[in-house]
Coordinates of C-alpha atoms in Angstrom, one line a residue:
Chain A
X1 CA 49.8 -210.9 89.8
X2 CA 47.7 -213.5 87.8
X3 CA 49.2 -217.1 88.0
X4 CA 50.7 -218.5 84.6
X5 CA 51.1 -221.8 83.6
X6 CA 54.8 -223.7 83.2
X7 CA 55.2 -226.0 81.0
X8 CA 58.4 -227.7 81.1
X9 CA 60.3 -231.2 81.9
X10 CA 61.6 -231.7 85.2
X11 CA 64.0 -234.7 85.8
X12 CA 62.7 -236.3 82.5
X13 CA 59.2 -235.8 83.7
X14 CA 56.8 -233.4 81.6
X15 CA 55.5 -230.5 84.2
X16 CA 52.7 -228.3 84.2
X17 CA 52.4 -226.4 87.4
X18 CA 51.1 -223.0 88.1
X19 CA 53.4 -219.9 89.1
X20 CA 53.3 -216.2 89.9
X21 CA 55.3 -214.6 87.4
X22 CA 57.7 -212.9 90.3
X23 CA 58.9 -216.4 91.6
X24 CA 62.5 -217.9 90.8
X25 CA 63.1 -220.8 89.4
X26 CA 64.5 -222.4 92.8
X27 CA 60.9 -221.2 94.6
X28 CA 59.2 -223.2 91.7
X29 CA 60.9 -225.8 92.5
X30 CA 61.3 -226.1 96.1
X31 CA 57.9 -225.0 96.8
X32 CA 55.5 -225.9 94.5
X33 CA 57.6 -229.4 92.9
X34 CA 58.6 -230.4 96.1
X35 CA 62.5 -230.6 95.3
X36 CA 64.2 -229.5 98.3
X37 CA 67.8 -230.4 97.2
X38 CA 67.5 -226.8 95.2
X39 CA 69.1 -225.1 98.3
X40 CA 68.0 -221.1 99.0
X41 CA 72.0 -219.4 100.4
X42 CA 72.5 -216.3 99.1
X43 CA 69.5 -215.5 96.7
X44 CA 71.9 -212.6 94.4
X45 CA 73.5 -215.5 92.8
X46 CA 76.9 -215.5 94.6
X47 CA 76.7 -219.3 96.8
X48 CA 75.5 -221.5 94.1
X49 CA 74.1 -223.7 96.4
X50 CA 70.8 -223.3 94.2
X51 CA 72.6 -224.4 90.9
X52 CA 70.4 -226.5 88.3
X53 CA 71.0 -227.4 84.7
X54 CA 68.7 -225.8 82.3
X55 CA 68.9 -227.3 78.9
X56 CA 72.4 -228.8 80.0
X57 CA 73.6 -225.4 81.5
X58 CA 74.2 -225.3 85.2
X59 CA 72.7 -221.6 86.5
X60 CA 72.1 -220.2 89.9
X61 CA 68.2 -221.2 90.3
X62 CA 67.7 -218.0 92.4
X63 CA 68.2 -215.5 89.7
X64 CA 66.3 -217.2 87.0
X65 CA 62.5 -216.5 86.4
X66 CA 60.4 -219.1 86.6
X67 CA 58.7 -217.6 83.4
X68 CA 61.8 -218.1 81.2
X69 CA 62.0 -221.7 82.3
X70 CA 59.1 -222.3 79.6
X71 CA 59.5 -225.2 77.4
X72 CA 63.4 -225.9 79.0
X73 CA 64.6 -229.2 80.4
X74 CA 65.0 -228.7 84.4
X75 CA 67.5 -231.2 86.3
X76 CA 68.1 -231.6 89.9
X77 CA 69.7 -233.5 92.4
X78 CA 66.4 -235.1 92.8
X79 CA 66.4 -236.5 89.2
X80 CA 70.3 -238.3 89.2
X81 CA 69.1 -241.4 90.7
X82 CA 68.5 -244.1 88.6
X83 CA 65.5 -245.7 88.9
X84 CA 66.2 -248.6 92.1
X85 CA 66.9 -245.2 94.2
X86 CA 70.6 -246.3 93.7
X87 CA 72.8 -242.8 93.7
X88 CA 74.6 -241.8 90.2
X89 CA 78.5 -242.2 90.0
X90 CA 78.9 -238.7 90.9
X91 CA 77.2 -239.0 94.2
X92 CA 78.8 -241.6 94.9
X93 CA 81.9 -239.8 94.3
X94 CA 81.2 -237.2 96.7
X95 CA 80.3 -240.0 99.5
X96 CA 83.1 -242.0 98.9
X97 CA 85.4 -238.5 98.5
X98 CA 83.7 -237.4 102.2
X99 CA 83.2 -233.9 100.1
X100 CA 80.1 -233.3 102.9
X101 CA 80.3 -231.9 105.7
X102 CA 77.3 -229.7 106.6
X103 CA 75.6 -231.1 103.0
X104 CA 74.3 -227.5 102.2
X105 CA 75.8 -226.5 98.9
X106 CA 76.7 -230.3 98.3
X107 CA 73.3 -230.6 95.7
X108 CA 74.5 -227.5 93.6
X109 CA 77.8 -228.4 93.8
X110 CA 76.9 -232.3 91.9
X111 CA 75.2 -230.1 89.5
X112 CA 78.3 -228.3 88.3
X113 CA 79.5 -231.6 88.7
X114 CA 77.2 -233.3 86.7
X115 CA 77.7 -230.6 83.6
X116 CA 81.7 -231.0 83.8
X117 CA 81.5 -235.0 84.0
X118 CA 78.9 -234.6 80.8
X119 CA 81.5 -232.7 78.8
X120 CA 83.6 -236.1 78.2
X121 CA 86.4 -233.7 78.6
X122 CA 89.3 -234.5 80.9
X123 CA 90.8 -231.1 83.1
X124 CA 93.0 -230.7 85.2
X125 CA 93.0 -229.7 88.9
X126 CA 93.6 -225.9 88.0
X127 CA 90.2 -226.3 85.3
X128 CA 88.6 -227.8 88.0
X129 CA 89.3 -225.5 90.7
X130 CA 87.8 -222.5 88.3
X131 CA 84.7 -224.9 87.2
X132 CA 83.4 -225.1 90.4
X133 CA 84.2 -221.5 91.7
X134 CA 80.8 -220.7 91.4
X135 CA 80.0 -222.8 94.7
X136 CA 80.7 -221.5 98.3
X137 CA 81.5 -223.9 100.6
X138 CA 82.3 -223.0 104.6
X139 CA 82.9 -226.4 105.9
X140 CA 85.0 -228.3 103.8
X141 CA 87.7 -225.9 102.5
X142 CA 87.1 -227.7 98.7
X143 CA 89.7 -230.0 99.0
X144 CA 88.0 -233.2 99.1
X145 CA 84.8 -231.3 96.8
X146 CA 87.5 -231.1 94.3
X147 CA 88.8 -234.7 95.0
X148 CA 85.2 -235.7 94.3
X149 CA 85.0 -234.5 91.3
X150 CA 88.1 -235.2 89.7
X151 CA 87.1 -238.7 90.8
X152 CA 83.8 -238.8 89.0
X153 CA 85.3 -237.4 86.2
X154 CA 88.1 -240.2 85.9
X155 CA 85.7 -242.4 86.2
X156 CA 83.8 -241.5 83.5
X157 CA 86.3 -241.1 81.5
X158 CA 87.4 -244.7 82.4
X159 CA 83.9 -245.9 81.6
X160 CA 83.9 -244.0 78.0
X161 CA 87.2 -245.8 77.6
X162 CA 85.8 -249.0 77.8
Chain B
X1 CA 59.5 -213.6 95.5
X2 CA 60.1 -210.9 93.7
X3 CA 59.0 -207.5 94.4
X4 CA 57.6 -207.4 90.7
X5 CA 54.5 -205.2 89.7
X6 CA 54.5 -206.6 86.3
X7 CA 56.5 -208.7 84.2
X8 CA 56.0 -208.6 80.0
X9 CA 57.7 -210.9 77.9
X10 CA 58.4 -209.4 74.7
X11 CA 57.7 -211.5 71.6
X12 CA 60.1 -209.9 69.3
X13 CA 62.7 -206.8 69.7
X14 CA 60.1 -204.5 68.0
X15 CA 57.6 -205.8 70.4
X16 CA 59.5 -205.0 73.2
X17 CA 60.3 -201.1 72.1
X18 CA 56.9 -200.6 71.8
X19 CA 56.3 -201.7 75.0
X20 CA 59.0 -199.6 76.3
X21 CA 57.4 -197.1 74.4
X22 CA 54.8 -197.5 76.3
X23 CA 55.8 -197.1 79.5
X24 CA 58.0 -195.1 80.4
X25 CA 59.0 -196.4 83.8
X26 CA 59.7 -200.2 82.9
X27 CA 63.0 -201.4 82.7
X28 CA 64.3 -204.5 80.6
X29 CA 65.6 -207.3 82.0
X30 CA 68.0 -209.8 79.8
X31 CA 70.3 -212.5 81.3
X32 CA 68.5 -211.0 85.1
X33 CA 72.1 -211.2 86.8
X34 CA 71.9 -207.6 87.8
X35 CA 68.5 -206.7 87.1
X36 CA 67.0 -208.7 90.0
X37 CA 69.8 -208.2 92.2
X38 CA 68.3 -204.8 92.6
X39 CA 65.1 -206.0 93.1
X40 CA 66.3 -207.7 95.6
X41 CA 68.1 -205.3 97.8
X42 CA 65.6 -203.3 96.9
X43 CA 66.8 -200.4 94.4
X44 CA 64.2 -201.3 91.9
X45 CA 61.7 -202.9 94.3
X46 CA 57.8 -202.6 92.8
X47 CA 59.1 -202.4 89.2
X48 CA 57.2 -203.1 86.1
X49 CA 59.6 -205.3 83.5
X50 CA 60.0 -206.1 80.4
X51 CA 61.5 -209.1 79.1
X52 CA 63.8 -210.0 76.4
X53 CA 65.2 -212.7 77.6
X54 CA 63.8 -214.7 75.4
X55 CA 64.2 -213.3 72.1
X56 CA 67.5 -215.8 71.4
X57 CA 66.5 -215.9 67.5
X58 CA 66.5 -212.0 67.4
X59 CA 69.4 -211.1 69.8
X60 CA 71.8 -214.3 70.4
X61 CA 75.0 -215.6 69.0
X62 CA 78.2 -214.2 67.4
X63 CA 78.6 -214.5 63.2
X64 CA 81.3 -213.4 61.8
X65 CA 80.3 -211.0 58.8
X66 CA 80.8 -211.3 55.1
X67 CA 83.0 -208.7 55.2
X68 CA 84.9 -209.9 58.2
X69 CA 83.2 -207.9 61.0
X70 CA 82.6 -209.9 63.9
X71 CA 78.8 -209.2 65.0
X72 CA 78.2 -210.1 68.5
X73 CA 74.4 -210.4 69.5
X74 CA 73.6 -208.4 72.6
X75 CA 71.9 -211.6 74.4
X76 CA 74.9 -213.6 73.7
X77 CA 76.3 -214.9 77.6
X78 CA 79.6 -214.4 78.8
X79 CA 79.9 -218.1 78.0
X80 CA 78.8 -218.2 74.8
X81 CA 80.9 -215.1 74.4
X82 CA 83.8 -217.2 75.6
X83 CA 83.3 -220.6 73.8
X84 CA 82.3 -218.7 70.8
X85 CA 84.7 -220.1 67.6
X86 CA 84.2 -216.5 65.9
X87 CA 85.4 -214.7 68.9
X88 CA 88.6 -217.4 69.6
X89 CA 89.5 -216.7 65.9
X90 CA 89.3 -212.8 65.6
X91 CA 88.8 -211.0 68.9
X92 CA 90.1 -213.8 71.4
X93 CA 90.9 -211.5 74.6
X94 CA 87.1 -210.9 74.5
X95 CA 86.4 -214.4 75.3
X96 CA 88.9 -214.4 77.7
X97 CA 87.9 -211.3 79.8
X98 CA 84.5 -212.6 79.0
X99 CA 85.4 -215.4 81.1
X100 CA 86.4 -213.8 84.0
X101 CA 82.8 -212.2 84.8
X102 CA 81.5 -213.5 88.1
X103 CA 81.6 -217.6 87.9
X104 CA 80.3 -220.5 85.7
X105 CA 76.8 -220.0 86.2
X106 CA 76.5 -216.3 86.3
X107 CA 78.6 -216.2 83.1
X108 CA 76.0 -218.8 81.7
X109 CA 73.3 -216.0 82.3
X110 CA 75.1 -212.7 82.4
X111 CA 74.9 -211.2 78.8
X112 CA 77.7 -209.1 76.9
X113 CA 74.5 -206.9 75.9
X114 CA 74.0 -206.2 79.6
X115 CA 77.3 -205.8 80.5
X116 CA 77.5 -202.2 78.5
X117 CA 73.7 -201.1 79.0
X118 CA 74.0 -201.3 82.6
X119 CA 76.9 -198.3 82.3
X120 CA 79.3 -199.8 85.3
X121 CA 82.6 -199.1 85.0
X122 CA 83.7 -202.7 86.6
X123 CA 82.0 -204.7 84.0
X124 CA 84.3 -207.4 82.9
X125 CA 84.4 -206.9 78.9
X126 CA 83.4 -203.4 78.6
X127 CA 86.8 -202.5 78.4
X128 CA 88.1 -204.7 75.8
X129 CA 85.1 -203.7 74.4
X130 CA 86.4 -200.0 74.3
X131 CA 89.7 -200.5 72.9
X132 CA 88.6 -202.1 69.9
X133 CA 85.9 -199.2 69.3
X134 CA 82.7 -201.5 69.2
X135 CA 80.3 -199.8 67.2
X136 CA 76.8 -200.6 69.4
X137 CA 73.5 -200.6 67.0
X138 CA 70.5 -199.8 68.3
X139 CA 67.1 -199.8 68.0
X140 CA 63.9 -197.7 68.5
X141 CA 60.5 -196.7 67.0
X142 CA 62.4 -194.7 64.8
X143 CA 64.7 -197.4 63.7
X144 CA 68.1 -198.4 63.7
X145 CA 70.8 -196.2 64.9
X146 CA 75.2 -196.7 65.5
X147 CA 77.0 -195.2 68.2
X148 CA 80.7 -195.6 68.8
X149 CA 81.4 -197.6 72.2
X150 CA 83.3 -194.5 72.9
X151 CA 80.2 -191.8 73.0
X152 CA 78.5 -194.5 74.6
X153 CA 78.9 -193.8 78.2
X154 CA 77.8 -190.8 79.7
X155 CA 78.1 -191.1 83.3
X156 CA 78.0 -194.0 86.5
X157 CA 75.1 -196.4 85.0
X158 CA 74.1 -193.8 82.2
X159 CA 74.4 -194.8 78.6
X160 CA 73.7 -193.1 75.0
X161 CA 70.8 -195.5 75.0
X162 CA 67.0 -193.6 74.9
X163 CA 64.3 -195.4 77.3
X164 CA 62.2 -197.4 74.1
X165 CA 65.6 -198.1 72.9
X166 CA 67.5 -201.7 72.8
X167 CA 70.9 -202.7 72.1
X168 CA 71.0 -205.1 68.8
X169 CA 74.1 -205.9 67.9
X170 CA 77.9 -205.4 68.9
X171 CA 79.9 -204.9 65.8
X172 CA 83.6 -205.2 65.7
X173 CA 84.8 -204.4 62.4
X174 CA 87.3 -206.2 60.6
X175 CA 89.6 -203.3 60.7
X176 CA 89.4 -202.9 64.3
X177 CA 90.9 -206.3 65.5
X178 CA 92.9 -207.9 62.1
X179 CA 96.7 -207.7 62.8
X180 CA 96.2 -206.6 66.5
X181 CA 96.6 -208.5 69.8
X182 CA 95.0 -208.2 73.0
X183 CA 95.3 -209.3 77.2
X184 CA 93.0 -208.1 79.4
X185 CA 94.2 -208.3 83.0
X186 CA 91.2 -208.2 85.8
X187 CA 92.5 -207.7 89.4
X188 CA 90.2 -209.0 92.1
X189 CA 90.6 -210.0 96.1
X190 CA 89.3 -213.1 94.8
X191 CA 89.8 -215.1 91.7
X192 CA 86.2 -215.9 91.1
X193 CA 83.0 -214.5 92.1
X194 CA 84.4 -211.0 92.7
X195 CA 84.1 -207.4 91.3
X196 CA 87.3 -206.8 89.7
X197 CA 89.0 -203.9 91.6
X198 CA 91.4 -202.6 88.7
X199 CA 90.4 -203.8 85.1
X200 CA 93.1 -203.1 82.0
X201 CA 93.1 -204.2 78.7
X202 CA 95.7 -203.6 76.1
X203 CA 95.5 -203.7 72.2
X204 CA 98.9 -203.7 70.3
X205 CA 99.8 -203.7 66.6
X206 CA 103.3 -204.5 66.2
X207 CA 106.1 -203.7 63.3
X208 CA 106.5 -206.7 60.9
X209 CA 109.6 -207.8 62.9
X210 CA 107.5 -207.9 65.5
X211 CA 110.3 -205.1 67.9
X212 CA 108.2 -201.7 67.9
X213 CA 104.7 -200.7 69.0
X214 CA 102.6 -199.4 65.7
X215 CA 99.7 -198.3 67.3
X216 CA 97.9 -199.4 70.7
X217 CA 94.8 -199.6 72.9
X218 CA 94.4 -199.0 76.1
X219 CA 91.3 -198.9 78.2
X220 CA 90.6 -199.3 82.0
X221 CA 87.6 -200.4 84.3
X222 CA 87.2 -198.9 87.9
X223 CA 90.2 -196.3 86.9
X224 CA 87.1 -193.8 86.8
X225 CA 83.1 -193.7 86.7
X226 CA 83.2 -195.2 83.4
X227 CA 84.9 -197.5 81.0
X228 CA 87.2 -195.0 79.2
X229 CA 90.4 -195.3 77.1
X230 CA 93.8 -193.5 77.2
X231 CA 94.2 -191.5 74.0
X232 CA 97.1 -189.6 74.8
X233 CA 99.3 -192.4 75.9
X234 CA 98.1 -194.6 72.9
X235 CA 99.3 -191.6 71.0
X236 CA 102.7 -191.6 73.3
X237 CA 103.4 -195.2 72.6
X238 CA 102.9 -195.1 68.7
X239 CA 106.8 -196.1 67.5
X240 CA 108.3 -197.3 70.7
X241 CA 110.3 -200.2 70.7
X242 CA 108.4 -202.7 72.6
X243 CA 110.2 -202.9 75.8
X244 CA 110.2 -199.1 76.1
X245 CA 106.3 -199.2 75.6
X246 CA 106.2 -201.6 78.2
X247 CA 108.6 -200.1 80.7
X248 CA 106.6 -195.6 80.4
X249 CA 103.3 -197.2 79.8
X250 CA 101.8 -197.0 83.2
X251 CA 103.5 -193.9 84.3
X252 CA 101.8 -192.2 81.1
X253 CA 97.9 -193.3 81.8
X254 CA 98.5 -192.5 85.4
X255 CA 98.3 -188.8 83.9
X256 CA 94.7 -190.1 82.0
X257 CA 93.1 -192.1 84.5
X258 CA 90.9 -190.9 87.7
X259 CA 90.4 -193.6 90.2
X260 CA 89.1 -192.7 93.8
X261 CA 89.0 -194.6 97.1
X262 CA 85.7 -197.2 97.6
X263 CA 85.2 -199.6 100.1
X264 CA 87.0 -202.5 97.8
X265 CA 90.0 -200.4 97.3
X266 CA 91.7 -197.0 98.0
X267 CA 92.9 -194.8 95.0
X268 CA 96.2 -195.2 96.1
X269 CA 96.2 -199.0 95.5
X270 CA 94.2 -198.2 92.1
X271 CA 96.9 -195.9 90.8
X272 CA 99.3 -198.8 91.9
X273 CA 97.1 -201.3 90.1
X274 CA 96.7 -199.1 87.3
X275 CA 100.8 -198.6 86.5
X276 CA 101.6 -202.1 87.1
X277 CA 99.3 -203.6 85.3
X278 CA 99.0 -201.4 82.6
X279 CA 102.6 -202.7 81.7
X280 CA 102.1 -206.2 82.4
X281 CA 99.2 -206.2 79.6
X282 CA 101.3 -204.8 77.0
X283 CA 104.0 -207.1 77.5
X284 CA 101.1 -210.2 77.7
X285 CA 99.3 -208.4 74.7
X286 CA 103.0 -208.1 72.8
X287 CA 104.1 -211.8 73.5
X288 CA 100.6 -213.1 72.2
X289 CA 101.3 -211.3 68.6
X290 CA 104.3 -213.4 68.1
X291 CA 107.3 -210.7 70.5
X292 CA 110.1 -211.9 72.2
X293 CA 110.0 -210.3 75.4

């Protein structure tokens, strides 16, 4: 199949970069944009370990064509840092949390994570617990990934408060 | 990499029927969430697509009607099904079974539109659909068309819809939902990410002093190859006291319903499912239109 040009913003950054029309959205970016913290598990949409926000909205990566990404804000794990390399609050959540063990669906994991801290909105374990169900995780047993988050979203909300 | 022969992305909905029109192989493809699963595994490997994905304009969002029918655009997401204000304020147990498709991100991608042209009989909000007797429009080269949710289906992953056809609009009318109350119960190994195994949801009108069952809706997933309601034992319930309803409901769509054993379930534990639950909804469905029970 011809090639097609994308033209969207990745991690803040405008991005034109050529694709076959059959490729996902997590092949565009792993393979031709370099950002491996978009992590290939399951590829049907069931691990979330390839979760990204598109236009704000955290979707599996795996089952999104690269084609529809057109125009659309893309942000990964790659783009939370701020700009001295230092990690964003809700990383450091998740170190401080020890929510990694194995690290593979950690990246889509701070991606839900990132969309529930950006709603402002406080929730409560039970909220949580169904927020990031989309996410498989076989090391941890969630505890201390839920720990994390509820973590990064006090602190926000702390912050906010201020 | 998908195995992909072509991919066209439609410009408008008219644009897309005539490329439908066109060829009469391709398949659409909306939110994806099922489409390129079967690409993957294979099923509809070497397929030629079109897109409507991104017709959001044309096909997304849920208004709510001058004259009080909620219209519900077929590229609307589970989410924004969920989160939509119109839906919380008229037909709120569709946002709620709505929001127990798959997880968060499938239900930011999955589409209600999708969820009844695909014809499965697990699909999260086809029941709900059912009960209130969603009128689907749809449209081809020969222009727009209605069909009753309930002539809809016509057998596992068949539907009234011709091949240059495309769903348009989900219309509820006012009639259909004002001064009834709904729960939709989904019952699944897990409590996210899973394929429900049983799916019931109930519709009740009740009596002013809120004791007796005036009329009712009840329509099951997985309890047969489709999404189908139980007429008789809507008409059987009509004038029961509440708690009565409750209490012969499921033995009465046990005589309706025709689950069968799959790998995720025998039919024994369906038709278990299936009287429990069937009960459970009514009472859930009762208490959320203001009964004491």
């Amino acid at each position: 199949m011809s090639m097609e040009i994308l033209s969207c913003t990745v991690n803040g950054r405008p991005v034109e970069v050529g694709i076959d029309p059959r490729e996902s959205l997590a092949d565009t970016l792993r393979e031709r944009l370099g950002l491996t913290s978009v992590k290939k598990g399951c590829e049907v949409g069931e691990c979330g370990a390839c979760t990204v926000l598109v236009d704000g909205e955290a979707i599996d990566s795996c089952i999104y064509l690269s084609v529809w990404a057109q125009g659309k804000k893309i942000l990964t794990v790659e783009g939370l840092q701020d700009e001295s390399g230092e990690l964003s609050p809700i990383q450091k959540a998740f170190v401080e949390e020890a929510a990694i063990q194995c690290g593979f669906c950690t990246p889509g994991i701070i991606m839900s994570a990132v969309e529930i801290v950006g709603s402002g909105k406080q929730y409560t374990r039970e909220e949580l617990r169904k927020l990031i169900s989309g996410h498989l995780c076989r090391c941890t047993g969630y505890q201390n990934i839920l720990n994390a988050v509820e973590r990064a979203v006090n602190e926000a909300h702390k912050f906010v408060g201020k | 990499m998908y195995d992909i022969t072509s991919i066209y992305q439609a410009r408008s909905v008219d644009d897309a029927i005539s490329a439908l029109k066109s060829d009469p192989e391709a398949l659409v493809i909306a939110g994806g969430t099922d489409v390129l699963i079967k690409i993957r595994e294979g099923k509809d490997a070497g397929c030629r697509l079109v897109s409507i994905h991104e017709l959001r304009e044309e096909l997304e969002g849920v208004a709510l009607a001058p004259n009080g029918d909620v219209e519900i655009g077929p590229l609307t997401t589970f989410r924004g099904c969920t989160f939509s204000d119109v839906i919380r304020a008229t037909v709120p147990v569709l946002g709620e079974a709505a929001d127990m498709a798959g997880g968060p991100q499938l239900r930011a991608a999955g589409t209600l539109g999708g969820n009844l042209c695909n014809g499965i009989t697990s699909a999260d909000t086809a029941s709900t659909q059912m009960a209130f007797g969603a009128i689907l429009r749809v449209r081809g080269p020969e222009g727009e068309r209605e069909i009753s949710i309930n002539d809809w289906y016509r057998g596992v992953g068949k539907v009234a819809l011709a091949h240059d056809e495309l769903l348009v609009k989900i219309v509820i009318p006012k009639s259909h939902y004002e001064g009834w109350s709904g729960h939709y119960i989904k019952y699944a190994m897990r409590s996210a990410m899973d394929i429900a195994t049983l799916g019931v949801s109930c519709l009740v009108k009740l009596s002013a002093d809120k004791t007796v069952v005036e009329d009712l809706r009840l329509a099951f997933g997985v309890a047969g190859p489709v999404p189908f309601r139980c007429l008789e034992t809507e008409k059987a319930m009509t004038g029961l006291p509440i708690g009565e309803a409750v209490k012969q409901i499921g033995a009465s769509a046990l005589k309706e319903i025709h689950p069968r054993d799959s790998w995720r379930a025998s039919k024994a534990f369906r038709i278990q499912l299936a009287r429990e639950l069937s009960g459970r909804a009514l009472a859930e469905a009762a208490r959320k239109g203001g009964a004491q029970i």
